[in-house]
XYZ file of C-alpha atoms in Angstrom:
377
model
C 0.000 0.000 0.000
C 2.670 2.515 0.989
C 5.768 3.565 -0.924
C 9.185 3.483 0.687
C 12.828 3.324 -0.292
C 15.336 1.059 1.403
C 18.620 2.633 2.341
C 21.730 0.514 2.483
C 20.952 -1.499 5.598
C 23.252 -1.913 8.534
C 22.431 -5.489 9.473
C 23.360 -6.089 13.079
C 22.844 -9.625 14.283
C 21.565 -9.868 17.841
C 23.707 -12.306 19.750
C 22.042 -14.911 21.941
C 18.350 -14.973 22.784
C 16.367 -18.097 22.003
C 13.301 -17.744 19.791
C 9.884 -18.592 21.173
C 8.978 -22.253 21.384
C 7.275 -22.938 18.026
C 5.063 -25.506 19.734
C 3.699 -22.988 22.204
C 0.280 -21.788 21.012
C -0.373 -18.054 20.891
C -2.325 -16.614 23.816
C -5.847 -15.618 22.819
C -7.860 -13.106 24.812
C -10.795 -15.052 26.190
C -12.807 -11.832 26.512
C -12.634 -11.150 22.797
C -15.014 -12.328 20.134
C -11.978 -12.563 17.845
C -8.260 -12.789 18.630
C -7.678 -9.657 16.547
C -8.914 -7.405 19.319
C -6.021 -8.017 21.646
C -2.382 -7.560 21.110
C -2.838 -10.283 18.533
C -4.280 -8.273 18.148
C 10.616 5.489 28.384
C 11.745 6.571 27.262
C 13.617 9.815 27.820
C 11.361 12.872 27.566
C 12.666 13.814 24.110
C 11.456 10.449 22.829
C 7.906 10.935 24.102
C 7.522 14.561 23.037
C 8.298 16.324 19.794
C 11.941 17.413 19.931
C 11.609 19.678 16.898
C 9.490 22.602 18.123
C 10.839 24.850 15.353
C 10.590 22.198 12.644
C 9.044 23.245 9.342
C 8.418 19.683 8.150
C 5.208 19.024 6.254
C 2.525 17.042 8.009
C 2.787 13.278 7.847
C 0.515 11.674 5.264
C -0.194 8.441 3.460
C 1.758 9.771 0.452
C 5.054 9.938 2.326
C 7.991 8.010 0.911
C 10.278 6.695 3.625
C 13.939 5.832 3.528
C 14.184 2.627 5.560
C 17.358 1.461 7.258
C 17.508 -1.866 9.084
C 19.453 -0.910 12.194
C 19.267 -4.257 14.030
C 17.888 -7.683 13.213
C 17.255 -11.144 14.678
C 15.747 -9.718 17.870
C 13.732 -12.125 20.037
C 10.262 -10.878 21.104
C 11.321 -7.211 21.451
C 8.998 -4.853 23.316
C 10.377 -1.339 23.819
C 12.958 1.129 22.496
C 14.874 3.643 24.596
C 17.546 6.016 23.266
C 19.956 7.584 25.734
C 23.089 9.521 24.664
C 22.881 7.946 21.169
C 22.839 4.443 22.676
C 19.762 2.367 21.820
C 18.313 -0.104 24.332
C 15.613 -2.633 23.398
C 13.931 -4.969 25.843
C 13.212 -8.581 24.993
C 10.294 -10.222 26.758
C 12.572 -13.162 27.598
C 14.269 -10.929 30.176
C 17.273 -9.457 28.376
C 18.199 -6.031 27.034
C 19.742 -5.513 23.621
C 22.226 -2.610 23.684
C 23.214 -1.009 20.371
C 26.253 1.270 20.547
C 28.843 2.298 17.948
C 27.360 -0.089 15.365
C 27.712 -3.061 17.696
C 24.931 -4.900 19.479
C 25.188 -6.749 22.768
C 22.715 -8.906 24.663
C 22.698 -7.937 28.351
C 21.306 -10.099 31.133
C 19.429 -8.699 34.142
C 19.921 -9.873 37.721
C 16.473 -9.444 39.296
C 15.066 -10.266 42.730
C 12.605 -12.715 41.104
C 13.024 -14.406 37.755
C 11.383 -12.617 34.845
C 8.610 -14.801 33.402
C 7.721 -14.570 29.706
C 4.176 -15.944 29.938
C 1.471 -14.936 27.467
C 1.854 -11.181 27.133
C 4.092 -10.867 30.183
C 7.847 -10.681 30.548
C 10.313 -7.808 30.446
C 8.174 -5.016 29.021
C 8.748 -1.300 29.541
C 12.187 0.275 30.021
C 13.230 3.906 30.186
C 16.131 6.053 31.335
C 16.194 9.517 32.876
C 19.364 11.402 33.783
C 21.320 8.170 33.920
C 18.770 6.249 36.019
C 17.119 3.193 34.437
C 13.595 1.958 35.182
C 11.920 -1.283 34.062
C 8.586 -3.101 34.275
C 8.507 -6.892 34.348
C 6.358 -9.922 35.110
C 7.259 -12.574 37.674
C 5.555 -15.512 39.414
C 4.427 -14.842 42.980
C 3.562 -17.702 45.332
C 0.655 -15.656 46.702
C -0.752 -13.918 43.619
C 0.535 -15.847 40.591
C 1.661 -13.743 37.637
C 2.438 -10.291 39.005
C 4.137 -7.153 37.681
C 6.518 -4.706 39.297
C 8.444 -1.511 38.582
C 12.141 -1.496 39.469
C 15.319 0.529 39.136
C 18.304 -0.968 37.327
C 22.011 -0.239 37.186
C 24.381 -1.260 34.399
C 27.342 -3.243 35.739
C 30.010 -5.062 33.710
C 27.918 -5.065 30.503
C 24.874 -6.474 32.309
C 22.148 -5.023 34.549
C 21.383 -5.407 38.239
C 18.092 -4.584 39.942
C 18.838 -1.960 42.581
C 15.375 -1.322 44.004
C 11.669 -2.113 43.761
C 9.626 1.063 43.308
C 6.214 -0.605 43.106
C 5.223 -4.241 43.532
C 2.066 -6.369 43.446
C 0.688 -4.916 40.216
C -1.990 -7.386 39.162
C -0.916 -9.606 36.258
C -2.168 -12.384 34.009
C -1.361 -14.129 30.733
C -3.079 -11.185 29.054
C -3.557 -7.477 29.749
C -0.416 -6.483 31.647
C -0.021 -2.987 30.194
C 3.679 -2.381 30.712
C 4.684 0.953 29.171
C 6.693 3.299 31.402
C 7.907 6.827 30.705
C 9.159 9.883 32.585
C 6.891 12.857 31.958
C 7.796 16.538 31.555
C 6.997 16.900 35.278
C 9.849 14.479 36.113
C 7.356 11.890 37.366
C 7.327 8.229 36.321
C 4.162 7.086 34.524
C 3.205 3.402 34.209
C 0.409 1.717 32.243
C -1.281 -1.361 33.721
C -3.861 -3.685 32.150
C -6.978 -5.105 33.749
C -5.203 -8.489 34.162
C -8.188 -10.236 32.550
C -10.485 -8.980 35.331
C -12.436 -6.120 33.692
C -14.121 -4.955 36.903
C -10.722 -4.171 38.440
C -10.455 -1.224 36.034
C -13.310 0.490 37.892
C -11.878 -0.310 41.325
C -9.671 2.566 42.460
C -8.195 0.415 45.221
C -6.445 -1.853 42.693
C -3.509 -0.932 40.484
C -4.950 -2.795 37.477
C -6.512 -1.063 34.494
C -4.856 2.254 35.269
C -2.182 4.748 34.421
C -0.037 5.172 37.521
C 2.098 8.175 38.512
C 4.942 8.142 41.009
C 8.087 10.003 41.937
C 11.388 8.671 40.635
C 11.930 7.250 44.121
C 8.653 5.304 44.002
C 6.587 7.549 46.291
C 3.024 8.753 45.710
C 3.204 12.423 44.598
C 1.388 14.876 46.846
C -0.600 16.213 43.876
C -1.912 12.873 42.597
C -5.690 13.068 42.056
C -6.573 10.279 44.509
C -5.215 10.738 48.018
C -2.370 8.353 48.894
C -2.800 6.456 45.601
C -0.575 5.850 42.597
C -3.651 5.866 40.337
C -3.546 8.848 37.975
C -6.370 7.669 35.672
C -8.432 4.478 35.583
C -11.075 2.646 33.574
C -8.454 1.336 31.131
C -8.441 -2.099 29.524
C -4.872 -2.592 28.284
C -3.006 0.663 27.611
C 0.443 0.255 26.036
C 1.478 3.720 24.888
C 2.424 6.991 26.610
C 3.506 10.253 24.971
C 3.345 14.010 25.599
C 2.934 16.706 22.972
C 4.584 20.139 22.993
C 1.789 21.445 25.210
C 2.678 18.691 27.720
C -0.664 16.950 27.192
C -0.512 13.210 27.858
C -1.862 10.714 25.318
C -2.228 6.952 25.663
C -3.090 4.078 23.322
C -5.357 1.243 24.421
C -6.524 -2.136 23.127
C -10.273 -2.590 22.766
C -12.223 -5.771 23.390
C -13.491 -6.475 19.883
C -11.948 -3.777 17.722
C -12.800 -0.356 19.295
C -9.142 0.340 20.047
C -8.631 3.799 21.517
C -6.421 6.863 21.608
C -7.102 8.793 24.822
C -6.136 12.230 26.089
C -5.273 11.532 29.720
C -6.215 13.942 32.490
C -5.634 13.487 36.206
C -8.337 11.557 38.036
C -10.466 10.791 34.986
C -12.315 7.509 34.398
C -11.926 6.175 30.843
C -14.879 3.857 31.005
C -13.776 0.256 30.627
C -15.701 -2.070 30.922
C -18.809 0.157 31.177
C -18.410 2.068 27.900
C -16.383 1.720 24.700
C -16.003 3.778 21.530
C -18.664 6.477 21.213
C -20.718 5.205 24.147
C -21.276 7.754 26.890
C -21.806 7.594 30.620
C -21.812 10.372 33.180
C -18.390 10.772 34.787
C -16.575 8.760 32.092
C -14.382 9.931 29.201
C -14.728 9.052 25.518
C -11.584 8.607 23.392
C -10.023 11.152 21.055
C -10.200 8.468 18.361
C -11.248 4.825 18.167
C -10.981 2.129 15.508
C -14.680 1.287 15.199
C -15.050 -2.144 13.591
C -11.367 -2.236 12.622
C -8.477 -3.261 14.840
C -5.229 -1.368 15.284
C -4.030 -3.109 18.458
C -2.017 0.046 19.215
C 1.122 -0.253 21.315
C 3.963 2.290 21.489
C 3.295 5.920 20.554
C 5.426 9.021 20.059
C 5.145 12.598 18.847
C 6.917 13.491 15.590
C 6.733 17.190 14.626
C 3.951 17.415 17.252
C 1.877 14.756 15.472
C 0.909 11.572 17.296
C 2.414 8.470 15.668
C 1.139 5.024 16.695
C 2.622 1.529 16.225
C -0.042 -1.060 15.375
C 0.233 -4.784 16.071
C -2.824 -6.399 14.511
C -3.088 -3.440 12.151
C 0.525 -4.103 11.031
C 0.961 -0.404 10.297
C 2.403 2.846 11.524
C -0.348 5.436 11.919
C -0.637 9.183 12.436
C -3.556 10.789 14.262
C -5.561 13.154 12.075
C -7.032 15.464 14.696
C -9.500 16.988 12.222
C -11.149 13.693 11.309
C -10.395 11.993 14.658
C -8.999 9.012 12.769
C -5.693 7.198 12.453
C -4.194 7.205 8.949
C -1.634 4.655 7.723
C 1.729 6.219 6.906
C 3.868 3.058 6.711
C 3.227 -0.682 6.489
C 4.505 -3.926 4.975
C 6.743 -5.009 7.894
C 4.233 -7.044 9.890
C 3.332 -6.278 13.493
C 4.820 -3.093 14.973
C 5.387 -2.916 18.734
C 7.056 0.417 19.486
C 7.998 3.707 17.846
C 10.299 6.501 19.047
C 11.037 9.896 17.511
C 14.707 10.889 17.650
C 16.805 13.333 15.613
C 14.240 13.777 12.807
C 13.832 10.012 12.417
C 11.315 7.422 13.560
C 12.718 4.252 15.110
C 10.248 1.381 14.736
C 10.368 -2.054 16.363
C 8.735 -5.007 14.615
C 7.095 -7.751 16.677
C 6.687 -10.889 14.560
C 8.516 -13.487 16.689
C 6.263 -13.730 19.748
C 4.029 -16.491 18.361
C 1.386 -14.183 16.900
C 3.083 -12.931 13.770
C 4.579 -14.417 10.621
C 8.327 -13.856 10.961
C 10.297 -12.929 7.873
C 14.006 -13.580 7.482
C 15.984 -11.719 10.150
C 12.908 -10.797 12.215
C 12.479 -9.100 14.525
C 14.108 -5.848 13.478
C 14.681 -2.247 14.467
C 13.977 0.109 11.550
C 15.003 3.749 11.127
C 12.612 5.780 8.965
C 13.505 9.143 7.460
C 11.854 11.287 4.776
């Protein structure tokens, strides 16, 4: 559908990392009428906001021709991209971090207090850095609560990583709907998306951490100005949000998987209830928010998002496309496709870095999948 030009690729083979067991069936969301509704469906601040406030670039459109460079290949179940001081870090759901520096790629192990468990949609998910401090979100198996998620700090030591602290524990988890995106906002607070952990009613329960966007200090404390007293919950009523990004006006946007299509892009405001499971799409209910845009009968399965020239760009899994939000029509428009499922996207130095996600059991891997692509116009 879209036109693009391939630049001379820099093919960097990811060392180590076993592919998913081909005999393991893909996880299907039992709440969905079709598997397409689910995922079958940070980043440093300059990756989640437009870093080109004075840019005169033309608006993104479906007519764009992209120069495509393959920056890294043979990545196993990658989930997030973080760029810090021109070093690129990519998490793998199997519990490792791929570090790309000076045209060389290294697989780094993580020493964690509990083993990272890649089960269903869980594993090592979000990762971000801020002023040299690293933060991560991962799934583990708890004797008391089963699959559970936590937010931790990490430190790089001898080409590997060591967990140095647990900022938040006991985030409800499951084989599906773990959320997992983390990012530091322009207010120097850490934001975390959580899914409903396959228990939709938890999203309407402010006493749980599930189905929410959480906000905490970089030390893991509840900020004094959070909307709910003594609570990490910043917004709730979410099903499975997987994207966080701020525009130049410091407005927070999030992407969210719908139940059967009806995927959403939401403008997040403190204390607001985004409706799941009571309302979806254009449905309305007093005290609940409707999305900026939703997919209707189609499925995007949106994951990572970023702002590029102050336009919201969205990576789609089931939709297998990169989208831009048209604020006039309140629709997402395809600006790039043909690479299968897309998990994350980051804007950096006038380029879009895009992570494919075809090796987790739900895609159709091509040779050298998964890959990190660099798109320029």
